[in-house]
PDB file of C-alpha atoms in Angstrom:
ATOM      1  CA  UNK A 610     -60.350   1.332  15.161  1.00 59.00           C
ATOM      2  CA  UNK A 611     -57.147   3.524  15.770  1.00 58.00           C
ATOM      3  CA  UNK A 612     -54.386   3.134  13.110  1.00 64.00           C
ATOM      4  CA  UNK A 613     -52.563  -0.130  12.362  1.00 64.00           C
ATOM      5  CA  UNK A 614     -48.709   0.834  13.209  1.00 66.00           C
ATOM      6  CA  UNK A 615     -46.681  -1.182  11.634  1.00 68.00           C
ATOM      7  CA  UNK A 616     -43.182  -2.083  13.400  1.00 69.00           C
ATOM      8  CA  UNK A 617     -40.000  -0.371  11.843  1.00 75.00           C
ATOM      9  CA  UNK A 618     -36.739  -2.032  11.735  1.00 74.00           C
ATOM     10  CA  UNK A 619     -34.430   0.694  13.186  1.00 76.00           C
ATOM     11  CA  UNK A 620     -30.491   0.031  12.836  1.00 75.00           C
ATOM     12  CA  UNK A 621     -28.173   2.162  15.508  1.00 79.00           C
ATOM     13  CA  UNK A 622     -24.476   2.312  15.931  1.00 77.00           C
ATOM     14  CA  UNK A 623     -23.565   1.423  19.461  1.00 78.00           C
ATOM     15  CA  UNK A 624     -20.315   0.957  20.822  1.00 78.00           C
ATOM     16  CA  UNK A 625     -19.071  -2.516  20.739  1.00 73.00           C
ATOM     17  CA  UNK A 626     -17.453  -4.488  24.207  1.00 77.00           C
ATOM     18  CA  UNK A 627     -13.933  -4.024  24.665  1.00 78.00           C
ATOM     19  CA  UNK A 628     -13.735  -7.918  24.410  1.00 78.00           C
ATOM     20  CA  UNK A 629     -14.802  -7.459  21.062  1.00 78.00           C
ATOM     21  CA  UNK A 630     -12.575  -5.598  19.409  1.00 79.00           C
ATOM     22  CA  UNK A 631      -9.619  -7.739  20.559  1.00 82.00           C
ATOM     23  CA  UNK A 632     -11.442 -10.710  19.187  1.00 87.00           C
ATOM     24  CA  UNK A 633     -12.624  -9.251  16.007  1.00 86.00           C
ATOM     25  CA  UNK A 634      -9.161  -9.358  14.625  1.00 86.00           C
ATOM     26  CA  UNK A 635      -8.797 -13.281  16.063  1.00 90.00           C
ATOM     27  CA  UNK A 636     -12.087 -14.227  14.339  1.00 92.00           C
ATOM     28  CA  UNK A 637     -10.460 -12.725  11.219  1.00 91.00           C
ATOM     29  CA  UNK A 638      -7.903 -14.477  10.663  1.00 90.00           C
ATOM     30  CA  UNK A 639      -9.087 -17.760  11.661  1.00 93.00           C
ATOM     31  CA  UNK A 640     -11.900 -17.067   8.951  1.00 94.00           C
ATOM     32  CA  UNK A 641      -9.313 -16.781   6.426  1.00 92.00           C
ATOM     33  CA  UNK A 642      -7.333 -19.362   7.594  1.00 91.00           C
ATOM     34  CA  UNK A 643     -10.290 -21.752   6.930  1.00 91.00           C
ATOM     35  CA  UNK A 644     -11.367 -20.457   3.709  1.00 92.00           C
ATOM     36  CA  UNK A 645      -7.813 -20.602   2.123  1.00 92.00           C
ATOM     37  CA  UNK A 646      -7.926 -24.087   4.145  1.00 93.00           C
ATOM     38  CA  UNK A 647     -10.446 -25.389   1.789  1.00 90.00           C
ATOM     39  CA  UNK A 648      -9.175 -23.695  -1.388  1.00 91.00           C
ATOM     40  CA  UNK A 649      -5.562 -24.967  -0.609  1.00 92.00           C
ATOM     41  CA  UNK A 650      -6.975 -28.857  -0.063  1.00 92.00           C
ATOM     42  CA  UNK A 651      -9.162 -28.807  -3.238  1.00 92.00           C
ATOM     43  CA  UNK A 652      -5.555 -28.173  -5.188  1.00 91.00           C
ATOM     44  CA  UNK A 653      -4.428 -31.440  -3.374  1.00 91.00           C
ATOM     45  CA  UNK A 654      -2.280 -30.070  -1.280  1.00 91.00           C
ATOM     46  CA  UNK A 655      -1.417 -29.682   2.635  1.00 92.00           C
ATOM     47  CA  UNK A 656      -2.621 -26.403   4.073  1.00 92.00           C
ATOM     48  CA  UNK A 657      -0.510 -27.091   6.823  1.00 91.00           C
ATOM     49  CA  UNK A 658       2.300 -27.117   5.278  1.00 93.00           C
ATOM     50  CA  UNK A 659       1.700 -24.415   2.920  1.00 92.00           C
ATOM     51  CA  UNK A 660       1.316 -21.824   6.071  1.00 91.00           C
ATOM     52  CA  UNK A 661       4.481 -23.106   7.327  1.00 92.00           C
ATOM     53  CA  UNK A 662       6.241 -22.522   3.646  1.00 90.00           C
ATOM     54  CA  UNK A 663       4.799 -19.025   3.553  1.00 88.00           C
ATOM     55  CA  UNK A 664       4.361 -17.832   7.004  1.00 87.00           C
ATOM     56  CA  UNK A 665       7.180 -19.496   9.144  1.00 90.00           C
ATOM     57  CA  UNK A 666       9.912 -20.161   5.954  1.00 90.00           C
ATOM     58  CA  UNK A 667      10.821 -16.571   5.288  1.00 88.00           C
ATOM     59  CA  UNK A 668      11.100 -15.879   9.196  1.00 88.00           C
ATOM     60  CA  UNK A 669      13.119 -18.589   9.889  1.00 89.00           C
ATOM     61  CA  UNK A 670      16.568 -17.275   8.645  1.00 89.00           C
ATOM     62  CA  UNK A 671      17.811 -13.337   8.936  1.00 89.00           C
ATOM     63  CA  UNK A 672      17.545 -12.683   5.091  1.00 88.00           C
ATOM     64  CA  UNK A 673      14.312 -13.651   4.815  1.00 88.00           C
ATOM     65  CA  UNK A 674      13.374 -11.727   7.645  1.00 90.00           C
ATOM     66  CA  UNK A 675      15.026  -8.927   6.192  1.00 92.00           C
ATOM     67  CA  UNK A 676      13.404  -9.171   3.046  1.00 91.00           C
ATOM     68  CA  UNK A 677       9.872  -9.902   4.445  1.00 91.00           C
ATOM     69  CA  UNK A 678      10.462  -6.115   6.137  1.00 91.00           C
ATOM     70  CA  UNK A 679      11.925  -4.595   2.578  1.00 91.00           C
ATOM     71  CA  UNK A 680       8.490  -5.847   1.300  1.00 91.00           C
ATOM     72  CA  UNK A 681       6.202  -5.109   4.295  1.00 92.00           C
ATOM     73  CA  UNK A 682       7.391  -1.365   5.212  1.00 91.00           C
ATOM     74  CA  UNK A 683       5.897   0.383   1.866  1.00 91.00           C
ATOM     75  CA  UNK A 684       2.711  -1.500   2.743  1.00 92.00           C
ATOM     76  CA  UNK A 685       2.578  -0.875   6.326  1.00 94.00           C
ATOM     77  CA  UNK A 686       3.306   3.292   5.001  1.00 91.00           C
ATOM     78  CA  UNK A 687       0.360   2.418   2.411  1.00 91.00           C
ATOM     79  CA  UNK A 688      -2.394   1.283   4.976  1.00 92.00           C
ATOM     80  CA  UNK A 689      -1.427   4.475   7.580  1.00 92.00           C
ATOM     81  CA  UNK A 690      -1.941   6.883   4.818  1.00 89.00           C
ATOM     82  CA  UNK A 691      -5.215   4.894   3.529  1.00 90.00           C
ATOM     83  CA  UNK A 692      -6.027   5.363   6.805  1.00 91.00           C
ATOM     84  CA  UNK A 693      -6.000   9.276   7.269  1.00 89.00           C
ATOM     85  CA  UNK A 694      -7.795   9.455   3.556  1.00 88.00           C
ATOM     86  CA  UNK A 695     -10.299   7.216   4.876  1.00 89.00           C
ATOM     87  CA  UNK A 696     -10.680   9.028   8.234  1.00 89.00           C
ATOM     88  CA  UNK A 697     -11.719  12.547   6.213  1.00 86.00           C
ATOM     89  CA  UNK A 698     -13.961  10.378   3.792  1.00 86.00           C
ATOM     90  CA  UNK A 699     -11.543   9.907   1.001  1.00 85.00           C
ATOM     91  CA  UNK A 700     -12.223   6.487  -0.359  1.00 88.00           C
ATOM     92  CA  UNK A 701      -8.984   6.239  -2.115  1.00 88.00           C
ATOM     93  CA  UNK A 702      -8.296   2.511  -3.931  1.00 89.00           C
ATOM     94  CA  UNK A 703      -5.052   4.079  -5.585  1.00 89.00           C
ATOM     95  CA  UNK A 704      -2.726   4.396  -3.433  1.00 92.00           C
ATOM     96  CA  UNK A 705      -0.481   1.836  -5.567  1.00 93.00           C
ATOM     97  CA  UNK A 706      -0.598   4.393  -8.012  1.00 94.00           C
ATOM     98  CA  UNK A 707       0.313   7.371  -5.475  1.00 94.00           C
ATOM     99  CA  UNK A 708       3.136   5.108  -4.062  1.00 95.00           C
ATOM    100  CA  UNK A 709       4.272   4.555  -7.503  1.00 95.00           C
ATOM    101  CA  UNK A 710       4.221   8.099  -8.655  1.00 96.00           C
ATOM    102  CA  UNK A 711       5.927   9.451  -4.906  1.00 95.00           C
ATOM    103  CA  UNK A 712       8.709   6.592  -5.501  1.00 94.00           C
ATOM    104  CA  UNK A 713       9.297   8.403  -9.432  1.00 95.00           C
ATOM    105  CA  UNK A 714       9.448  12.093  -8.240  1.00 96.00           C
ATOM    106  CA  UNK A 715      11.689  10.459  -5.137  1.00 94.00           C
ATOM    107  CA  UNK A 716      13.904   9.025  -7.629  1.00 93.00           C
ATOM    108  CA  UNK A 717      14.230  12.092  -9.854  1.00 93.00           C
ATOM    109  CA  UNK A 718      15.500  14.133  -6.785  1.00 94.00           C
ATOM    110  CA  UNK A 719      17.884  11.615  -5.838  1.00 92.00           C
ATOM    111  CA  UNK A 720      19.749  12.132  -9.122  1.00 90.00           C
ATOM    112  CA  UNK A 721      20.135  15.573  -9.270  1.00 89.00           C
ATOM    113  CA  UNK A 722      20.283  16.443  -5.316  1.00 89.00           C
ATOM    114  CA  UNK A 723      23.799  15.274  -5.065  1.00 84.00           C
ATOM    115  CA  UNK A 724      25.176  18.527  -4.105  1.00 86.00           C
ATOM    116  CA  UNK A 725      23.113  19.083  -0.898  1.00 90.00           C
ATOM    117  CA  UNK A 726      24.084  17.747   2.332  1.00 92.00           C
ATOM    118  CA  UNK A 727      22.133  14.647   3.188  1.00 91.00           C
ATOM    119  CA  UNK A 728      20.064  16.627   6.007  1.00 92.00           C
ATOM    120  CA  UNK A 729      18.621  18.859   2.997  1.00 93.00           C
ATOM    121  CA  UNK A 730      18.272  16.391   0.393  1.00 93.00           C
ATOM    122  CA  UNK A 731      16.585  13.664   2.197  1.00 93.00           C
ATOM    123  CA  UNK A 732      13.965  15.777   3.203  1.00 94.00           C
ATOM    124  CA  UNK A 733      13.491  17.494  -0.100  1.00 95.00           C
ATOM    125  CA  UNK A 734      12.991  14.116  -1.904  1.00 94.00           C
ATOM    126  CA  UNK A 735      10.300  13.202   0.648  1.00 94.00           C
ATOM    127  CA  UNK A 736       8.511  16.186  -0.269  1.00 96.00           C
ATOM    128  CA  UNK A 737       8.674  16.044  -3.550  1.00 96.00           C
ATOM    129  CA  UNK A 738       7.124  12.056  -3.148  1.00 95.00           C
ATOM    130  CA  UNK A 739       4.372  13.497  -0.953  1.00 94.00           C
ATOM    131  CA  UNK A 740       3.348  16.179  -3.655  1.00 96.00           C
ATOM    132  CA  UNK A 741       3.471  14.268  -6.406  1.00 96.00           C
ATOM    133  CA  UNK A 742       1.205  11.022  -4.393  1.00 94.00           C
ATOM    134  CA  UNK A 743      -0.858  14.081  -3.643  1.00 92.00           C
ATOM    135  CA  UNK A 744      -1.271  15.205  -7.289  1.00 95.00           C
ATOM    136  CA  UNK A 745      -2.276  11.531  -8.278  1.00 94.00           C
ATOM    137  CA  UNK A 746      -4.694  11.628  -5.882  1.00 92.00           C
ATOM    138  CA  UNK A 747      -6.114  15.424  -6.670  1.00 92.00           C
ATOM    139  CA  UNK A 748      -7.676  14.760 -10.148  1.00 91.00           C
ATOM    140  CA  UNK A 749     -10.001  11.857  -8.444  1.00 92.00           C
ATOM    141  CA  UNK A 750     -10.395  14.355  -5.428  1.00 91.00           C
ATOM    142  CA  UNK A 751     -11.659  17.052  -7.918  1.00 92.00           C
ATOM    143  CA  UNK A 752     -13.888  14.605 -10.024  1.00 92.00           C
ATOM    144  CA  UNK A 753     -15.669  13.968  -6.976  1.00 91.00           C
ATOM    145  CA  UNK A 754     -16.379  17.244  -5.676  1.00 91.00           C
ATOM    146  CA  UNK A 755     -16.885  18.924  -9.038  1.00 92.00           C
ATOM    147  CA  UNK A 756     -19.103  16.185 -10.776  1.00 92.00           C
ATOM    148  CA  UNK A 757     -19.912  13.679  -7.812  1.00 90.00           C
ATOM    149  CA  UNK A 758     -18.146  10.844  -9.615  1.00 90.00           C
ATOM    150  CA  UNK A 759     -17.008   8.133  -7.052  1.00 90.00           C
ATOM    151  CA  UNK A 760     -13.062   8.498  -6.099  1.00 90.00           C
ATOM    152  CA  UNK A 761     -12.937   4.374  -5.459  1.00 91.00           C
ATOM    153  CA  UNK A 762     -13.659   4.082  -9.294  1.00 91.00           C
ATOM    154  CA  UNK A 763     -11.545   6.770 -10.335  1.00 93.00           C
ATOM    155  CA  UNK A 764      -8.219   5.973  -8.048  1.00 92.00           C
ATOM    156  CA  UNK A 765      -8.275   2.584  -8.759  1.00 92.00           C
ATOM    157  CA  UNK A 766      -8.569   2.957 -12.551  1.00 93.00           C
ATOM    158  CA  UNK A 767      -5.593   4.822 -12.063  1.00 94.00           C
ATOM    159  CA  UNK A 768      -3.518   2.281 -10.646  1.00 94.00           C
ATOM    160  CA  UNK A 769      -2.028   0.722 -14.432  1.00 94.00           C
ATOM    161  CA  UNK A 770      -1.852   4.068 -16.087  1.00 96.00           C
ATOM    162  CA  UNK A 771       0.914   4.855 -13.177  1.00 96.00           C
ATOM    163  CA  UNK A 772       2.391   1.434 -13.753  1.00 94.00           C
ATOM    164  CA  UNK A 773       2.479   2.101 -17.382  1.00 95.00           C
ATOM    165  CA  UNK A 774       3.719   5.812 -16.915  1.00 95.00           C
ATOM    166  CA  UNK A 775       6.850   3.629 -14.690  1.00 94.00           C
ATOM    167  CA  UNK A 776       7.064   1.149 -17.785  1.00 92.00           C
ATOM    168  CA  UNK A 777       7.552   3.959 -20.294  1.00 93.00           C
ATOM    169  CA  UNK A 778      10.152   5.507 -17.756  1.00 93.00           C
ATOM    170  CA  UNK A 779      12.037   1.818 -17.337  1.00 90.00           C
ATOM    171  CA  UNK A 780      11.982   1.482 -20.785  1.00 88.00           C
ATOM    172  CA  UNK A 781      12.455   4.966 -22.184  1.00 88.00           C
ATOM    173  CA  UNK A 782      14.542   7.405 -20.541  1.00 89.00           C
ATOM    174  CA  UNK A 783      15.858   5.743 -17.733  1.00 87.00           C
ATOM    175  CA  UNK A 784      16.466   2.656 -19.308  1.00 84.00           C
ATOM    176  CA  UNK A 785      20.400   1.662 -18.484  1.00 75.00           C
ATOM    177  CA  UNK A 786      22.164   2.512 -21.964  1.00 71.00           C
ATOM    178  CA  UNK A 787      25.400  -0.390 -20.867  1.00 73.00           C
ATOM    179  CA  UNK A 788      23.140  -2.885 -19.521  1.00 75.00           C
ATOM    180  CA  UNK A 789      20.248  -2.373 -20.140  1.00 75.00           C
ATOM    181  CA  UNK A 790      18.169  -3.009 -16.951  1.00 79.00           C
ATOM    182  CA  UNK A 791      14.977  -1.698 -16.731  1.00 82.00           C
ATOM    183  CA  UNK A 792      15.678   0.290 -13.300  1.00 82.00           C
ATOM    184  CA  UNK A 793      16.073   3.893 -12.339  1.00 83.00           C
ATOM    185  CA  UNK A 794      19.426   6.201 -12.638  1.00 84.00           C
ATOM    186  CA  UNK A 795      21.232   5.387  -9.067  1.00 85.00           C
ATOM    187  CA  UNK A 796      20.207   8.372  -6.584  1.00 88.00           C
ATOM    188  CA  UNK A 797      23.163  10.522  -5.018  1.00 90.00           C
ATOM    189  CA  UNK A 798      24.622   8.980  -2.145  1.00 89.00           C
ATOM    190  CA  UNK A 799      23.866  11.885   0.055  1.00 89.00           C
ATOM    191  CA  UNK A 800      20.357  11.170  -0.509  1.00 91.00           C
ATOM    192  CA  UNK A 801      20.475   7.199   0.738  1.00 90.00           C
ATOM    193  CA  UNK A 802      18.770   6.804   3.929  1.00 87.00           C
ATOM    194  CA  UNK A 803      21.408   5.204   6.230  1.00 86.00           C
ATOM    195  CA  UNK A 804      21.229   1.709   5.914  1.00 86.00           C
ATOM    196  CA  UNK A 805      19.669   0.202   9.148  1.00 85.00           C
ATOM    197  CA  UNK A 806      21.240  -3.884   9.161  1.00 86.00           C
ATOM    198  CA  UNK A 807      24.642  -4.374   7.300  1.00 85.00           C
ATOM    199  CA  UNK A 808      25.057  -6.132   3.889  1.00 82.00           C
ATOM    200  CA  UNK A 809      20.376  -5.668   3.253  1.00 83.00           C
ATOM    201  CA  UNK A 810      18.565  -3.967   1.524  1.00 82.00           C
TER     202      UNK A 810
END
């Protein structure tokens, strides 16, 4: 008798139907729709009318529209750039913490670029954000080449000590000696990006 072969299970990438792809994101979101469905009606109360409260509600007037885009634009920026890391095989979790630590550097500028012409000091405090999100993302970058330790562990751990490297900022030396408030110096004017819709933020 020849050799017994036994059958392999062999698993190949092929490229799925057009069809597909549009209905992957369809299949989605009726998936979660149904899940939060059930989680929503265990609470006792109507899914229904919980979608409409937080999907149609903040639409349905121009200031909540308004604010639904102050809220949504840093995390539409945050997925495109999660995107490119992901794309070269940079599994980065933090980017709350890069956001975070591009937003302080951002600030900084603003309050001591008042002297420069908007065209210069806009600019400037965009670099400065991308190099310092970069730098928050290099030590996790360099763990992983140097000692193979896994950048989704490392960026996400990283996440709070940002937040608490803001809180001791808010708190500490930007803290509002009159009132208070735990909020940043106010940035030059002539680095405010023109505002887009009258009277919003």
């Amino acid at each position: 008798r020849g050799p017994v072969h036994k059958p392999r299970l062999i698993v190949e990438r092929t490229p799925a139907p057009l069809w597909v792809n549009g209905l992957i994101p369809v299949l989605v979101l009726l998936v979660t729709f149904l899940l939060t469905a059930g989680v929503i009606a265990l609470s006792g109360a109507n899914p229904l009318e919980v979608y409409r409260y937080m999907l149609v509600e903040p639409l349905s007037n121009k200031v909540g529209a308004l604010e639904v885009l102050v809220k949504a634009i840093p995390m539409i920026l945050c997925g495109i750039a999660v995107s490119f890391a992901f794309s070269a095989g940079y599994y980065t979790i933090g980017i709350e913490g890069q956001l975070y630590a591009g937003a302080i550097a951002a600030a900084w500028l603003g309050t001591g670029l008042g002297g420069l012409p908007p065209l210069l000091a806009i600019p400037l405090m965009m670099l400065g954000g991308f190099a310092a999100g970069m730098a928050w993302a290099f030590l996790p970058a360099v763990l992983r080449i140097k000692l193979g330790v896994d950048e989704v562990v490392t960026t996400l751990l990283l996440n709070p000590v940002m937040v608490f490297v803001l809180d001791a900022l808010l708190g500490g030396p930007w803290r509002n000696p009159t009132t208070s408030q735990l909020q940043s110096p106010e940035i030059a004017v002539s680095t405010r990006l023109p505002r887009l819709v009258p009277r919003s933020r």
